[in-house]
Amino acid sequence: MLSINDLRASIEGKEILKGINLEVKPGEVHAIMGPNGSGKSTLASVLAGREEYEVTGGNVVFDGKDILELAPEERAAEGIFLAFQYPVEIPGVTTINFLKTAVNEIRKYRGEVPLDAAQFLKMVREKAKLVSMNDSLLKRALNEGFSGGEKKRNEIFQMAVLEPKLAILDETDSGLDIDALRIVAEGVNSLRSPERATIVVTHYQRLLDYIVPDYVHVLYKGRIVKSGPKELAFELEEKGYDWIKAEVEAVG
Amino acid sequence: MSTETIDLKTRLITDFYAREAVLNGEASSEYHQKKREGLARFEKLGFPTIRHEEWKYSNVKDLISVSYDFNAESSIGLAELEDLKVPAQEANILYFVNGRYNAGLSTIISPVEKITISSLAEAYKNDPARVSSYFNELTKDADDAFTALNTAFTQDGVFIHIPDNQQVEHPIILRFVSDAREQNVGSQPRNIISVGKNSHVKLAEAFRTLGEQRSFTNVVTEIHVAEEANVQYYKVQNESDNAYHVGTTQVRMLDRSHFYAGTVTLNGKFTRNNLNIVLDGERCDAHMYGLYFPDGSQHVDNHTVADHQKPNSESNELYKGILRDKSKGVFNGKIFVRPDAQKTNAFQSCKNIVLSPDATMNTKPQLEIYADDVKCSHGTTTGQIDEEALFYMRSRGISRPEAMSLLMFAFCADVVSQIKIDSVRDYLENVITQKLASK
Ligand SMILES: Nc1ncnc2c1ncn2[C@@H]1O[C@H](COP(=O)(O)OP(=O)(O)OP(=O)(O)O)[C@@H](O)[C@H]1O
Ligand SMILES: [Mg+2]
């Protein structure tokens, strides 16, 4: 489904991603962990199409298409969704209006007829319930004045509405209380299916108790330096990253 | 075609005396004497140059480089006006074509036995003493050449007189149409509005142009707001790319009155709006909202004054603009707090989005505070569209142009929502949506 080959990207002349390789098959959950500043959000942003990053090498194939050629909105319409580490506040645009525009723009891209107001509202209500998203939040300006947890929940709510094929969650767990964490995880799990895949970027094993990954990767200095089964996450939680850093330095 | 330079000032002065010569007895009237004072003042001041502090960023050279027909006849009918229309609503609608009232096109539905809504010319015919006493009362000390010029040439406009304790149910919409299909046309409407104690009214001035020739509108509106009155006043400019507009709205507010102004410049080659509010009462509040969208080589200049003369009043101002191409914007907001005006609250904010590197915005807040117990704040921002917000929206499948127009519409929303005449607000929402989508 997603195949990342020797992906290199830089910002302001500084190379951040230094040859990433990753293969994600339908139905899989991949966790990406790694120390601060190692390039996890950069990878997520490059996949979503943030234009500030310059891709200097490699390619990314999603469902047979080279997505690096596509605009962010086209990638979204192809089925890629990024839950932001820091969701953006957009004053004056209500969450509900924003999502309606998004849903119908994507439908247009796919050659489907737009949803009318009633159909859309019905769908949104169901999804809001799924992530216990309060109705009043939907009517407020997008993320404006939302608490940290509300913003993260809003990301998962949007994901539930857009039903992406590939969801990339960038530290969606940070800043969530235990109940919110469970709700978010349930939201993610309810979308799991043999056709969909998820990449979870996280610092904590905690989330992986709920969203059990098939693979865990460690990103360090712009490379995936270690991959393993879900048990790798326990090991990292216990031992930190020093041993991995030492391994990398030893190899040179 | 030769580029003839003309001396508009001399022409206008000559014109004045030619008109005066045929006035007969009327020339000695109080009304005409006030016009003479206007002419004298205009003669002394002359058209401003950019050396004039108030005109530093707005050059009228182009505006005064051609002549205009100030008496142009127009055969305009409802059919031609159809596409210039603001959508219908139960309202008093008064048409002024090339500055003169057109009774045939107009509809007045409010009870005229209770409130006066008429053309200025007719009001003067019916009651010269009353009209003369209001005429130029608020603007007599204005040091502004265009205001003086308007005073000298006052012929028509609207005269609205609302006695005390009246709730004017239907909004009053004044439509000023320049018929510039055949020639360069000029008009100098003068509007006099007096709102009695505890009376409520909503009114709008809408400016449109028909045709491709040049139009020059020099409008002055004087608004008297008595104690406890509540006035909503909107000015909507959607003129041609060849329209020049200079306007002054002069307001005087008395105790516990409320005044709301919304000034929206949708289109026009050169626009200068002066909005001067004198808070000559205690516990009154003035609100000023503005919005402008210049593109191409258009120029929009808003000068505002909130002059606090008495204690315990509040002024509150928000102007917003989106500038494209090579357009220029100017905002100058003055707040005066006179020595007596203790416990004044005055807020001012001007926010701009500049979408092109060739567009410029000049903002200048000017606070002059002579009282010590006051709360004043002001702020201006000029920036680009928020790229983070754009990326966020695009990552959800919203195309770049669609995301841009959503963001810009949201930017305008807190001004548009202040417009309390439904048909005018709907009209603005429509035009703005189209404007934001078209680029
Ligand atoms: N706009 C930018 N300009 C300069 N450097 C940047 C920019 N964006 C990211 N970087 C740098 O790229 C590196 C990787 O950042 P990134 O946000 O991808 O890390 P991360 O792995 O997500 O870290 P964290 O765990 O703290 O979220 C960091 O050193 C960061 O400072
Ligand atoms: Mg990060």
XYZ file of C-alpha atoms and ligand atoms in Angstrom:
723
model
C 0.000 0.000 0.000
C 2.723 2.431 1.013
C 6.282 2.016 -0.030
C 8.903 4.535 1.004
C 12.239 4.116 -0.736
C 15.407 5.889 0.317
C 13.445 9.080 1.045
C 15.567 12.144 1.662
C 14.239 15.553 2.612
C 15.695 18.782 3.853
C 14.574 22.121 5.134
C 16.508 25.340 4.773
C 19.394 23.371 3.326
C 19.568 21.045 6.303
C 18.985 17.383 5.562
C 16.516 15.927 8.057
C 15.481 12.655 6.434
C 18.533 10.742 5.307
C 17.226 7.760 3.434
C 14.044 6.327 4.905
C 12.820 2.893 3.840
C 9.466 1.611 4.962
C 6.914 -0.836 3.616
C 3.333 -0.725 4.912
C 0.783 -3.324 3.815
C -3.006 -3.027 4.062
C -4.319 -3.922 7.502
C -1.018 -3.226 9.269
C -0.227 -0.913 12.127
C 3.320 0.467 12.274
C 4.626 2.372 15.257
C 7.442 4.873 14.791
C 9.360 5.865 17.881
C 12.574 7.753 18.383
C 14.208 10.570 20.319
C 13.106 14.207 19.994
C 14.257 15.864 16.816
C 14.980 12.638 14.993
C 12.635 13.447 12.097
C 9.372 11.688 12.914
C 7.161 14.726 12.314
C 9.198 15.604 9.268
C 8.485 12.192 7.780
C 4.781 12.587 8.557
C 4.732 16.073 7.014
C 6.572 14.995 3.878
C 4.082 12.170 3.403
C 1.211 14.636 3.755
C 2.860 17.044 1.317
C 4.054 20.000 3.374
C 5.736 22.227 0.829
C 8.419 23.762 3.048
C 10.312 20.491 2.913
C 12.354 19.808 -0.141
C 12.486 16.184 -1.169
C 16.030 15.610 -2.339
C 15.903 11.916 -3.111
C 13.937 8.684 -3.131
C 10.268 8.105 -3.772
C 7.004 7.287 -2.070
C 4.509 5.037 -3.776
C 0.989 4.864 -2.406
C -1.479 2.484 -4.055
C 0.697 2.441 -7.135
C 0.968 6.238 -7.430
C 4.056 8.333 -6.874
C 2.518 10.679 -4.325
C 5.444 13.072 -4.166
C 4.027 14.489 -7.395
C 0.673 15.244 -5.775
C -0.543 18.337 -3.933
C -1.518 17.854 -0.267
C -5.232 17.982 -1.127
C -4.759 15.318 -3.800
C -2.999 13.056 -1.345
C -5.875 13.538 1.083
C -8.309 12.636 -1.657
C -6.225 9.541 -2.454
C -6.772 8.500 1.151
C -3.842 9.763 3.220
C -4.624 11.447 6.519
C -2.254 13.110 8.933
C -3.302 13.758 12.522
C -1.111 16.732 13.408
C 1.187 16.794 16.404
C 0.189 20.442 16.741
C -3.251 20.992 15.202
C -3.671 24.484 13.774
C -6.226 26.970 15.095
C -8.374 28.508 12.378
C -10.483 31.404 13.625
C -13.743 32.104 11.828
C -14.127 28.665 10.231
C -16.312 26.268 12.185
C -15.228 22.646 12.489
C -18.463 21.514 10.916
C -18.157 23.827 7.923
C -14.539 22.950 7.441
C -15.312 19.243 7.406
C -18.238 19.648 5.066
C -15.993 21.442 2.602
C -13.325 18.777 3.018
C -15.715 15.861 2.539
C -17.278 17.361 -0.555
C -13.990 18.449 -2.111
C -12.744 14.873 -1.710
C -15.955 13.500 -3.179
C -15.569 15.856 -6.111
C -12.010 14.592 -6.676
C -13.296 11.046 -6.681
C -16.141 11.871 -9.062
C -18.831 11.335 -6.422
C -21.855 13.565 -5.873
C -21.602 15.908 -2.896
C -23.429 15.019 0.310
C -26.379 17.241 1.069
C -26.673 18.954 4.420
C -28.885 16.255 5.961
C -26.715 13.343 4.843
C -23.621 15.112 6.048
C -25.076 15.937 9.456
C -26.219 12.390 9.993
C -22.783 11.031 9.187
C -21.049 13.601 11.351
C -23.287 12.845 14.333
C -22.407 9.168 14.154
C -18.689 9.861 13.960
C -18.833 12.418 16.749
C -20.411 9.794 18.972
C -17.656 7.369 18.093
C -14.989 9.646 19.586
C -17.266 11.260 22.207
C -16.841 14.589 20.497
C -19.055 17.221 22.029
C -21.567 18.838 19.644
C -20.684 22.296 20.864
C -17.085 21.858 19.730
C -18.286 21.231 16.187
C -19.941 24.603 16.032
C -16.942 26.461 17.326
C -14.138 27.845 15.200
C -11.764 25.060 14.251
C -9.455 24.301 17.188
C -9.674 27.891 18.379
C -9.357 27.903 22.127
C -9.683 24.102 22.217
C -7.792 22.432 25.037
C -4.842 20.263 24.052
C -6.916 17.123 24.494
C -9.863 18.559 22.561
C -7.600 19.329 19.640
C -6.274 15.784 19.553
C -9.748 14.374 19.780
C -10.791 16.642 16.938
C -8.018 15.145 14.810
C -9.357 11.648 15.376
C -12.879 12.851 14.762
C -11.808 14.277 11.403
C -10.095 11.016 10.622
C -13.298 9.139 11.415
C -15.260 11.414 9.082
C -12.774 11.213 6.208
C -12.151 7.447 6.532
C -8.643 7.449 5.096
C -6.870 4.379 3.742
C -3.678 5.391 5.478
C -3.777 7.316 8.742
C -0.600 8.826 10.148
C -0.990 9.803 13.802
C 1.733 12.125 15.002
C 1.842 11.955 18.803
C -1.907 11.952 19.051
C -1.511 10.477 22.541
C 0.524 13.276 24.053
C -1.504 15.599 26.208
C -4.393 13.180 26.594
C -5.750 12.005 29.918
C -6.310 8.264 30.392
C -9.977 8.355 29.399
C -9.324 10.461 26.331
C -6.485 8.150 25.365
C -8.819 5.177 25.466
C -11.467 6.993 23.449
C -8.945 8.060 20.824
C -7.561 4.535 20.635
C -11.057 3.101 20.269
C -11.682 5.573 17.473
C -8.562 4.394 15.692
C -9.326 0.740 16.272
C -12.885 1.077 15.013
C -11.424 2.151 11.695
C -9.033 -0.769 11.502
C -9.803 -3.040 8.630
C -7.936 -5.282 6.237
C -7.889 -2.461 3.666
C -6.612 0.294 5.920
C -3.277 0.915 7.500
C -2.044 3.127 10.306
C 1.299 4.680 11.183
C 1.466 5.713 14.824
C 4.188 8.088 15.912
C 4.522 8.008 19.681
C 6.923 8.274 22.567
C 4.948 6.009 24.840
C 4.271 2.318 25.075
C 0.987 3.283 26.766
C -0.817 4.015 23.481
C 0.456 0.780 21.981
C -1.393 -1.136 24.708
C -4.543 0.052 23.010
C -3.443 0.240 19.398
C -1.344 -2.882 19.098
C 1.248 -2.481 16.346
C 2.461 -5.141 13.968
C 5.865 -3.476 13.739
C 7.843 -0.966 15.750
C 10.520 1.196 14.084
C 13.076 3.451 15.662
C 13.850 6.653 13.787
C 17.123 8.256 14.713
C 18.952 11.061 12.958
C 16.753 10.778 9.887
C 17.057 7.012 9.429
C 15.127 3.980 10.574
C 17.847 2.315 12.590
C 15.909 -0.525 14.104
C 12.683 -2.395 13.416
C 11.048 -5.156 15.374
C 7.832 -6.669 16.697
C 5.670 -4.909 19.290
C 7.971 -6.103 22.068
C 10.574 -3.590 20.864
C 8.378 -0.846 22.294
C 8.597 -2.413 25.768
C 12.322 -2.614 25.490
C 12.545 1.096 24.544
C 10.249 2.064 27.382
C 12.472 0.172 29.786
C 15.927 1.008 28.480
C 15.550 4.340 26.660
C 17.420 5.091 23.439
C 21.054 5.068 24.594
C 21.671 1.483 23.624
C 20.283 2.113 20.137
C 22.366 5.239 19.749
C 25.414 3.225 20.847
C 24.619 0.534 18.284
C 24.321 3.153 15.546
C 27.554 4.904 16.525
C 29.382 1.539 16.645
C 28.356 0.762 13.080
C 29.403 4.311 12.145
C -5.746 61.651 -28.032
C -4.091 64.617 -26.413
C -3.615 64.577 -22.713
C -5.090 67.891 -21.826
C -4.280 69.103 -18.346
C -7.030 71.116 -16.883
C -7.264 73.300 -13.852
C -10.237 71.765 -12.103
C -10.128 74.204 -9.242
C -10.482 77.270 -11.449
C -13.173 75.585 -13.486
C -15.205 74.796 -10.414
C -14.922 78.298 -9.052
C -16.004 79.781 -12.382
C -18.856 77.343 -12.405
C -19.954 78.457 -8.972
C -20.234 82.090 -9.978
C -22.058 81.183 -13.142
C -24.641 79.332 -11.085
C -24.872 82.148 -8.580
C -25.568 84.669 -11.318
C -28.892 83.034 -12.114
C -30.073 82.613 -8.540
C -31.828 85.967 -8.217
C -33.219 86.498 -4.705
C -32.075 83.119 -3.459
C -28.473 84.334 -3.523
C -29.019 86.243 -0.303
C -30.503 83.270 1.563
C -28.781 81.754 4.594
C -28.480 78.520 2.617
C -26.578 80.190 -0.166
C -24.415 82.154 2.223
C -23.251 78.867 3.704
C -22.395 77.667 0.222
C -20.401 80.827 -0.372
C -18.449 80.157 2.803
C -17.807 76.692 1.445
C -16.509 78.129 -1.777
C -14.277 80.600 0.020
C -12.836 77.817 2.089
C -12.301 75.636 -0.959
C -10.645 78.512 -2.750
C -8.294 79.018 0.159
C -7.455 75.350 0.706
C -7.283 74.165 -2.882
C -7.042 70.469 -3.711
C -4.602 68.754 -1.362
C -1.247 67.492 -2.510
C 0.758 64.720 -0.906
C 2.606 67.350 1.098
C -0.608 67.725 3.091
C -0.308 65.561 6.227
C -3.791 64.068 5.758
C -3.133 63.207 2.123
C 0.385 61.900 2.366
C -0.386 58.500 0.879
C -3.344 59.471 -1.280
C -2.554 61.458 -4.354
C -5.519 63.182 -5.986
C -3.495 64.325 -8.991
C -5.119 61.775 -11.226
C -8.558 62.560 -9.857
C -8.319 66.271 -10.667
C -6.589 65.857 -14.008
C -9.796 65.657 -16.030
C -13.066 67.512 -16.095
C -16.397 66.047 -15.093
C -19.916 66.899 -16.074
C -21.637 67.688 -12.782
C -24.983 68.196 -14.475
C -25.117 65.117 -16.639
C -28.616 64.024 -17.532
C -29.371 60.338 -17.316
C -32.149 58.340 -18.876
C -31.486 55.491 -16.529
C -34.455 53.247 -15.768
C -35.128 50.353 -13.460
C -34.096 47.876 -16.148
C -30.559 49.213 -16.290
C -30.394 49.309 -12.520
C -31.454 45.716 -12.160
C -27.936 44.311 -12.052
C -26.696 47.112 -9.826
C -29.305 46.299 -7.269
C -28.848 45.340 -3.702
C -31.369 42.518 -3.113
C -34.847 43.612 -2.211
C -36.132 43.895 1.293
C -38.940 45.832 2.849
C -37.085 49.103 2.904
C -37.198 52.740 1.981
C -35.161 52.972 -1.170
C -34.069 56.314 -2.533
C -32.237 56.593 -5.826
C -29.849 59.378 -6.651
C -28.625 59.371 -10.222
C -25.601 61.521 -10.906
C -26.260 63.135 -7.553
C -29.893 64.037 -8.101
C -32.903 62.406 -6.525
C -34.949 60.246 -8.857
C -38.477 60.012 -7.478
C -39.630 57.640 -10.185
C -37.168 54.966 -9.138
C -37.599 55.441 -5.405
C -39.965 53.925 -2.867
C -40.636 55.377 0.543
C -42.695 53.148 2.797
C -42.155 54.562 6.266
C -44.959 56.829 7.506
C -43.953 60.258 6.180
C -46.343 61.972 8.550
C -44.127 60.795 11.393
C -40.669 60.981 9.933
C -39.220 63.017 7.122
C -37.432 61.112 4.400
C -37.042 63.184 1.286
C -34.571 64.614 -1.140
C -32.615 67.548 0.179
C -33.816 69.773 -2.669
C -37.435 69.059 -1.870
C -36.889 69.423 1.867
C -35.365 72.826 1.237
C -38.303 73.871 -0.905
C -40.730 72.854 1.823
C -38.882 74.189 4.816
C -35.857 76.322 3.972
C -35.311 77.455 7.551
C -35.082 73.949 8.956
C -32.779 72.662 6.232
C -30.547 75.747 6.411
C -30.145 75.352 10.143
C -28.859 71.805 9.785
C -26.840 72.362 6.641
C -23.085 72.323 7.266
C -23.575 72.571 11.025
C -21.322 69.598 11.775
C -18.807 70.280 9.043
C -18.479 74.039 9.267
C -15.035 73.849 10.839
C -13.739 71.079 8.613
C -10.378 71.889 7.173
C -10.992 69.724 4.189
C -11.109 70.978 0.617
C -13.486 68.286 -0.602
C -15.973 68.944 2.177
C -15.838 72.661 1.443
C -16.306 71.955 -2.249
C -19.327 69.810 -1.517
C -20.769 72.561 0.659
C -20.321 75.107 -2.121
C -22.055 72.882 -4.653
C -24.749 71.335 -2.499
C -27.878 70.712 -4.546
C -29.315 67.411 -3.598
C -28.934 64.363 -1.428
C -31.138 63.065 1.311
C -32.752 64.868 4.189
C -33.920 62.633 6.997
C -35.468 63.996 10.126
C -36.634 61.589 12.785
C -38.449 63.108 15.764
C -37.973 61.784 19.299
C -39.047 58.285 20.346
C -39.446 56.755 16.892
C -38.523 53.226 16.002
C -38.030 53.363 12.273
C -38.995 49.859 11.368
C -37.822 49.798 7.766
C -34.226 50.484 6.887
C -33.467 53.444 4.663
C -31.303 52.595 1.687
C -29.763 55.376 -0.348
C -28.530 54.266 -3.743
C -26.161 56.573 -5.501
C -25.694 55.663 -9.121
C -23.201 57.335 -11.410
C -24.274 56.961 -15.006
C -20.911 57.095 -16.711
C -21.930 55.393 -19.943
C -21.512 58.501 -22.091
C -19.047 60.799 -20.388
C -17.070 61.587 -17.266
C -19.605 62.431 -14.610
C -19.294 64.122 -11.252
C -21.715 64.299 -8.348
C -21.630 65.899 -4.945
C -24.469 64.548 -2.849
C -25.087 66.084 0.549
C -26.941 64.016 3.100
C -28.354 65.422 6.303
C -29.670 63.028 8.877
C -31.041 63.986 12.222
C -32.139 61.305 14.648
C -34.204 62.414 17.639
C -33.948 61.348 21.251
C -34.412 57.662 21.860
C -35.117 56.970 18.189
C -33.750 54.016 16.288
C -32.864 53.800 12.620
C -30.775 51.734 10.230
C -29.541 53.248 7.029
C -27.168 52.474 4.226
C -25.511 54.411 1.437
C -24.714 52.258 -1.576
C -22.576 53.554 -4.430
C -22.569 52.013 -7.891
C -21.419 53.012 -11.351
C -22.931 52.257 -14.709
C -20.604 52.447 -17.708
C -16.915 52.684 -18.371
C -16.269 56.415 -18.284
C -14.901 58.083 -15.252
C -17.020 58.985 -12.301
C -16.168 61.266 -9.441
C -18.296 61.236 -6.323
C -17.688 63.753 -3.589
C -20.214 62.980 -0.877
C -20.739 64.513 2.546
C -23.089 63.076 5.148
C -23.882 64.850 8.385
C -25.495 62.780 11.110
C -26.934 64.215 14.305
C -27.488 61.579 16.957
C -29.570 62.856 19.862
C -29.662 61.493 23.412
C -30.265 57.755 23.670
C -30.702 57.372 19.926
C -29.429 54.276 18.183
C -28.140 54.635 14.628
C -26.743 51.957 12.353
C -25.084 53.509 9.341
C -23.456 51.593 6.498
C -21.583 52.724 3.455
C -21.125 50.199 0.669
C -18.959 51.077 -2.305
C -19.069 48.816 -5.301
C -18.142 51.194 -8.076
C -16.330 50.723 -11.365
C -12.603 50.384 -11.962
C -12.764 53.955 -13.202
C -14.592 55.448 -10.219
C -13.076 58.089 -7.958
C -14.710 58.593 -4.615
C -14.046 61.022 -1.801
C -16.471 61.061 1.076
C -16.856 62.462 4.544
C -19.299 61.290 7.161
C -19.456 63.637 10.094
C -21.276 62.458 13.210
C -22.156 64.145 16.458
C -23.362 62.000 19.333
C -25.112 63.153 22.490
C -25.540 61.486 25.894
C -26.167 57.754 26.036
C -26.522 57.398 22.285
C -25.221 54.523 20.187
C -23.730 54.785 16.740
C -22.558 51.961 14.506
C -20.758 52.544 11.238
C -19.811 49.908 8.672
C -17.776 51.014 5.679
C -17.198 48.406 3.001
C -15.222 49.190 -0.120
C -15.715 46.386 -2.593
C -14.476 48.111 -5.703
C -13.401 51.490 -7.086
C -10.307 53.051 -8.619
C -9.650 55.588 -5.894
C -11.485 55.776 -2.600
C -11.010 58.096 0.300
C -13.414 57.787 3.207
C -13.354 60.139 6.159
C -15.431 59.027 9.107
C -15.385 61.572 11.894
C -17.300 60.917 15.070
C -17.544 63.464 17.820
C -18.637 61.866 21.084
C -20.141 65.005 22.508
C -22.027 63.213 25.245
C -21.552 61.046 28.291
C -21.993 57.291 28.265
C -22.313 57.008 24.537
C -20.671 54.383 22.399
C -19.408 54.569 18.846
C -18.497 51.555 16.751
C -16.609 51.686 13.505
C -16.132 48.699 11.255
C -14.456 48.711 7.893
C -13.555 46.287 5.151
C -11.760 46.802 1.841
C -10.636 44.628 -1.046
C -8.547 46.614 -3.498
C -6.987 44.854 -6.468
C -5.308 45.897 -9.706
C -4.046 49.430 -9.158
C -6.881 50.452 -6.854
C -6.390 52.714 -3.893
C -8.453 52.690 -0.689
C -7.872 55.168 2.094
C -9.861 55.206 5.339
C -9.352 58.073 7.737
C -11.316 57.867 10.960
C -11.632 60.087 13.998
C -13.114 59.256 17.375
C -13.176 62.515 19.263
C -14.023 61.947 22.929
C -15.168 65.207 24.453
C -17.114 64.051 27.514
C -16.505 61.480 30.254
C -17.503 57.804 30.349
C -17.867 57.073 26.673
C -16.520 54.309 24.531
C -15.291 53.962 20.985
C -14.465 50.729 19.354
C -12.986 50.295 15.924
C -12.066 47.385 13.672
C -10.903 47.775 10.076
C -9.800 44.906 7.882
C -8.437 44.677 4.390
C -7.318 42.181 1.795
C -4.972 43.669 -0.767
C -3.953 42.154 -4.088
C -1.891 42.986 -7.135
C -0.488 46.508 -7.064
C -3.177 47.942 -4.877
C -2.610 50.368 -2.053
C -4.376 50.703 1.240
C -4.217 53.451 3.820
C -5.633 53.460 7.317
C -5.345 56.443 9.595
C -7.233 56.211 12.869
C -7.235 59.154 15.208
C -8.435 59.002 18.766
C -8.739 62.248 20.684
C -9.454 62.203 24.374
C -10.162 65.768 25.473
C -9.317 66.941 29.016
C -12.933 66.502 30.197
C -13.257 63.000 28.823
C -12.187 61.037 31.888
C -12.938 57.324 31.989
C -12.919 57.031 28.232
C -12.490 53.583 26.704
C -11.123 53.632 23.187
C -10.090 50.620 21.161
C -8.773 50.491 17.663
C -7.529 47.695 15.496
C -6.593 47.436 11.827
C -5.730 44.063 10.324
C -4.612 43.409 6.796
C -3.750 40.538 4.532
C -1.427 41.517 1.736
C -1.521 38.883 -0.976
C 1.003 40.326 -3.377
C 4.510 41.667 -2.939
C 3.523 44.698 -5.022
C 0.601 45.671 -2.811
C 1.189 48.048 0.072
C -0.659 48.990 3.207
C 0.067 52.077 5.257
C -1.417 52.118 8.726
C -1.177 54.932 11.185
C -2.896 54.991 14.543
C -2.810 58.456 16.095
C -3.694 58.866 19.742
C -3.915 62.236 21.398
C -4.875 61.874 25.019
C -5.342 64.848 27.309
C -7.138 63.100 30.174
C -5.390 60.835 32.674
C -7.992 58.240 33.608
C -8.561 56.519 30.285
C -8.219 53.121 28.690
C -6.954 53.179 25.139
C -5.515 50.484 22.985
C -4.638 50.164 19.371
C -2.985 47.622 17.186
C -2.311 47.021 13.537
C -1.224 43.884 11.776
C -0.266 43.373 8.184
C 0.540 39.876 7.090
C 0.181 37.176 4.515
C -2.247 34.339 4.542
C -1.377 31.864 7.293
C 0.538 29.074 5.499
C 0.194 26.693 8.450
C -3.574 27.062 8.303
C -3.514 26.561 4.525
C -1.530 23.352 4.805
C -3.774 22.072 7.551
C -6.849 22.616 5.390
C -5.255 21.177 2.274
C -4.177 18.077 4.193
C -7.900 17.459 4.709
C -8.589 17.549 0.994
C -9.533 21.203 0.555
C -7.905 22.675 -2.541
C -5.601 25.629 -2.170
C -7.962 28.184 -3.757
C -10.886 26.897 -1.730
C -8.836 26.987 1.459
C -7.695 30.525 0.644
C -11.236 31.737 0.155
C -12.433 30.024 3.335
C -9.652 31.678 5.302
C -10.242 35.071 3.753
C -13.975 34.856 4.214
C -13.384 33.969 7.850
C -11.076 36.961 8.102
C -13.904 39.236 6.936
C -16.616 37.561 8.966
C -16.341 39.605 12.140
C -16.894 42.799 10.171
C -19.616 41.465 7.863
C -21.556 40.062 10.815
C -21.801 43.586 12.228
C -24.009 44.701 9.345
C -27.511 44.588 10.758
C -29.545 45.248 7.610
C -30.173 41.711 6.386
C -30.383 42.507 2.681
C -27.177 44.515 2.796
C -25.351 41.805 4.708
C -26.574 39.106 2.301
C -25.461 41.240 -0.602
C -22.014 41.698 0.930
C -21.669 37.999 1.665
C -22.481 37.222 -1.958
C -20.196 39.776 -3.515
C -17.361 38.956 -1.141
C -17.689 35.218 -1.760
C -17.487 35.837 -5.510
C -14.610 38.227 -5.113
C -12.633 35.790 -3.004
C -13.358 32.873 -5.321
C -12.550 34.686 -8.549
C -8.818 34.991 -7.990
N 11.097 24.573 9.730
C 12.252 24.069 10.194
N 13.387 24.793 10.110
C 14.548 24.303 10.583
N 14.666 23.096 11.152
C 13.575 22.335 11.266
C 12.304 22.774 10.789
N 11.402 21.812 11.014
C 12.073 20.812 11.629
N 13.371 21.119 11.768
C 14.393 20.305 12.424
O 14.288 19.002 11.928
C 14.594 18.087 12.964
C 13.527 17.032 13.052
O 12.351 17.616 13.532
P 11.016 16.767 13.737
O 9.956 17.710 14.152
O 10.769 15.964 12.534
O 11.410 15.819 14.947
P 10.532 14.774 15.743
O 11.198 13.471 15.596
O 9.125 14.841 15.320
O 10.686 15.288 17.225
P 9.646 15.292 18.469
O 9.732 13.934 19.074
O 10.226 16.302 19.391
O 8.318 15.638 17.952
C 14.783 18.886 14.229
O 16.155 19.050 14.459
C 14.144 20.192 13.902
O 14.738 21.255 14.605
Mg 7.384 15.447 16.216
